[in-house]
Coordinates of C-alpha atoms in Angstrom, one line a residue:
M1 CA -7.0 13.1 0.7
I2 CA -10.1 12.0 -0.3
L3 CA -11.8 9.0 1.2
S4 CA -14.3 6.5 -0.1
M5 CA -17.8 6.6 1.0
Y6 CA -16.8 3.0 2.7
N7 CA -13.8 4.1 4.4
Q8 CA -15.2 7.4 5.6
F9 CA -18.4 5.1 7.2
Y10 CA -15.5 2.7 8.6
I11 CA -13.4 5.5 10.3
F12 CA -16.9 7.0 11.4
A13 CA -17.7 3.5 13.4
L14 CA -14.2 3.2 14.6
T15 CA -14.5 6.7 16.3
I16 CA -18.1 5.5 18.0
V17 CA -16.1 2.5 19.4
L18 CA -13.5 4.9 20.5
G19 CA -16.1 7.0 22.1
F20 CA -17.2 3.4 23.8
I21 CA -13.7 3.2 25.1
A22 CA -13.5 6.6 25.9
G23 CA -16.8 6.2 27.9
F24 CA -15.5 2.8 29.6
I25 CA -12.2 4.3 31.0
Y26 CA -14.4 7.3 32.4
D27 CA -16.3 4.8 34.3
L28 CA -12.9 3.1 35.7
F29 CA -12.1 6.6 37.4
R30 CA -15.7 6.9 38.5
I31 CA -15.7 3.9 39.9
F32 CA -12.5 4.6 41.7
R33 CA -13.9 7.8 42.8
K34 CA -16.9 6.1 44.5
E35 CA -14.9 3.8 46.5
I36 CA -11.7 5.8 47.8
K37 CA -13.3 9.3 49.0
H38 CA -10.8 12.2 48.0
H39 CA -10.6 16.0 47.8
N40 CA -12.0 17.9 44.9
I41 CA -8.8 18.8 43.8
L42 CA -7.5 14.9 42.9
I43 CA -10.9 14.7 41.0
Q44 CA -10.1 17.5 38.9
I45 CA -6.4 16.2 38.4
E46 CA -7.7 12.9 37.6
D47 CA -10.1 14.5 34.7
I48 CA -7.2 16.2 33.2
L49 CA -5.4 13.0 33.4
Y50 CA -8.1 11.6 31.5
W51 CA -8.7 14.2 28.7
I52 CA -4.7 13.9 28.3
L53 CA -5.5 10.2 27.6
V54 CA -8.2 10.1 25.6
T55 CA -6.8 13.3 23.7
F56 CA -3.8 11.0 23.2
I57 CA -6.0 8.2 22.0
M58 CA -7.8 10.1 19.6
F59 CA -4.5 11.7 18.0
K60 CA -2.9 8.2 17.8
F61 CA -6.4 7.3 16.0
V62 CA -6.2 10.1 13.6
I63 CA -2.7 9.6 12.9
S64 CA -2.7 6.0 12.0
K65 CA -6.6 6.2 10.4
N66 CA -7.2 9.0 8.5
N67 CA -3.6 9.6 8.1
G68 CA -3.3 13.3 10.2
E69 CA -6.7 14.8 9.2
T70 CA -9.1 16.1 11.2
S71 CA -12.6 16.4 10.7
F72 CA -16.2 17.2 12.3
F73 CA -17.5 13.6 12.0
L74 CA -14.7 12.0 13.9
I75 CA -15.3 14.1 17.0
F76 CA -19.4 13.8 16.4
G77 CA -18.6 9.9 16.1
M78 CA -16.7 9.9 19.5
I79 CA -19.4 12.2 21.0
I80 CA -21.9 9.6 19.6
G81 CA -20.0 6.5 21.0
M82 CA -19.6 8.1 24.4
T83 CA -23.4 9.1 24.6
L84 CA -24.3 5.6 23.9
Y85 CA -22.3 4.0 26.1
F86 CA -23.3 6.5 28.9
Y87 CA -26.8 5.5 28.3
T88 CA -26.7 2.1 27.8
I89 CA -23.7 -0.1 29.2
S90 CA -22.3 2.5 31.7
P91 CA -25.2 2.1 34.6
F92 CA -24.9 -1.8 34.7
F93 CA -20.8 -1.9 34.3
I94 CA -20.9 0.6 37.5
N95 CA -23.3 -1.4 39.3
L96 CA -21.8 -4.6 38.6
S97 CA -18.5 -3.4 39.4
L98 CA -19.0 -1.7 43.0
S99 CA -20.9 -4.8 43.6
I100 CA -18.0 -6.7 42.8
I101 CA -15.6 -5.1 44.8
H102 CA -17.9 -5.0 47.9
I103 CA -18.1 -9.0 47.5
I104 CA -14.6 -8.9 47.7
N105 CA -14.2 -6.4 50.3
S106 CA -16.7 -8.7 52.3
A107 CA -14.5 -11.8 51.8
L108 CA -11.1 -10.3 52.6
K109 CA -13.1 -8.9 56.0
T110 CA -14.1 -12.2 56.5
L111 CA -10.9 -14.0 55.4
L112 CA -9.1 -11.6 57.8
Q113 CA -11.1 -11.9 60.9
I114 CA -10.7 -15.9 60.3
L115 CA -6.6 -15.9 59.8
L116 CA -6.5 -13.3 63.0
T117 CA -9.0 -15.1 65.4
P118 CA -6.1 -17.6 66.7
V119 CA -3.9 -14.3 67.1
K120 CA -6.6 -12.9 69.1
I121 CA -7.2 -16.2 71.3
I122 CA -3.3 -16.3 71.9
I123 CA -3.3 -12.8 72.5
N124 CA -5.8 -12.8 75.7
I125 CA -4.4 -16.4 76.9
L126 CA -1.2 -14.3 77.4
K127 CA -2.9 -11.5 79.0
I128 CA -3.7 -13.5 82.3
P129 CA 0.2 -14.4 83.2
L130 CA 1.5 -11.2 81.6
G131 CA -1.2 -9.0 83.8
F132 CA -0.1 -11.2 87.0
L133 CA 3.2 -10.8 86.4
S134 CA 3.2 -7.0 85.7
G135 CA 1.8 -6.5 89.4
F136 CA 5.1 -7.9 90.7
L137 CA 7.1 -5.9 88.2
K138 CA 5.8 -2.4 88.9
P139 CA 8.0 -1.7 92.1
I140 CA 11.1 -3.2 90.3
K141 CA 10.2 -1.1 87.6
K142 CA 10.0 2.2 89.4
K143 CA 13.4 1.1 91.6
T144 CA 15.5 0.3 88.2
G145 CA 14.2 3.6 86.7
R146 CA 15.3 5.6 89.8
I147 CA 18.5 4.0 89.3
L148 CA 19.0 4.5 85.8
Q149 CA 17.8 8.4 86.5
K150 CA 20.9 8.4 89.1
Q151 CA 23.5 6.9 86.6
K152 CA 22.6 9.1 84.0
Y153 CA 23.4 11.9 86.3
L154 CA 26.3 10.6 87.9
L155 CA 27.6 9.6 84.3
K156 CA 27.1 13.1 82.8
K157 CA 28.8 14.8 85.8
K158 CA 32.0 12.5 85.0
L159 CA 32.0 13.3 81.3
R160 CA 31.6 17.1 81.9
K161 CA 34.8 16.9 84.7
I162 CA 36.5 14.5 81.8
F163 CA 35.9 17.2 79.3
S164 CA 37.2 19.8 81.4
D165 CA 40.1 18.1 82.3
L166 CA 40.6 17.6 78.2
K167 CA 40.2 21.2 77.8
I168 CA 42.8 22.3 80.1
I169 CA 45.2 19.6 79.0
F170 CA 44.7 21.1 75.3
K171 CA 45.1 24.6 76.4
K172 CA 48.6 23.7 77.9
I173 CA 49.6 21.7 74.6

């Protein structure tokens, strides 16, 4: 289908915007990678997922706006959009996002320290009496451990006797 110059320009402008969006999505992946370090294989998988997503978006765009017809100017517009995004907005967006993430991380760490301070104080207060009691409880713990070991041995011995008696009974039946 032949499009008018206005429609061609409109679709070309939309592909430039689509390139901006694709660049923005890639920056989200880049920010994720900088904040959470991971192996090269995961990075490659992320890149594959990114290109699958961008291909799907481009495919839907071509189907809806250009009746499924691909042309060089669509790809060229997307490349121009991505290039413009990466050389203009991308550095500011990444720096701003990383700064915001670091501020949020610092605030959460501070909040966590504030919330855990009473718990630490209670633990430190309880260490004194519990430490005092542990000195008294050590000999009791040793004696009960020995008693339990002896009882366990006797129980095993009795169970073996019961099972051997059961075997004899079942053989007679």
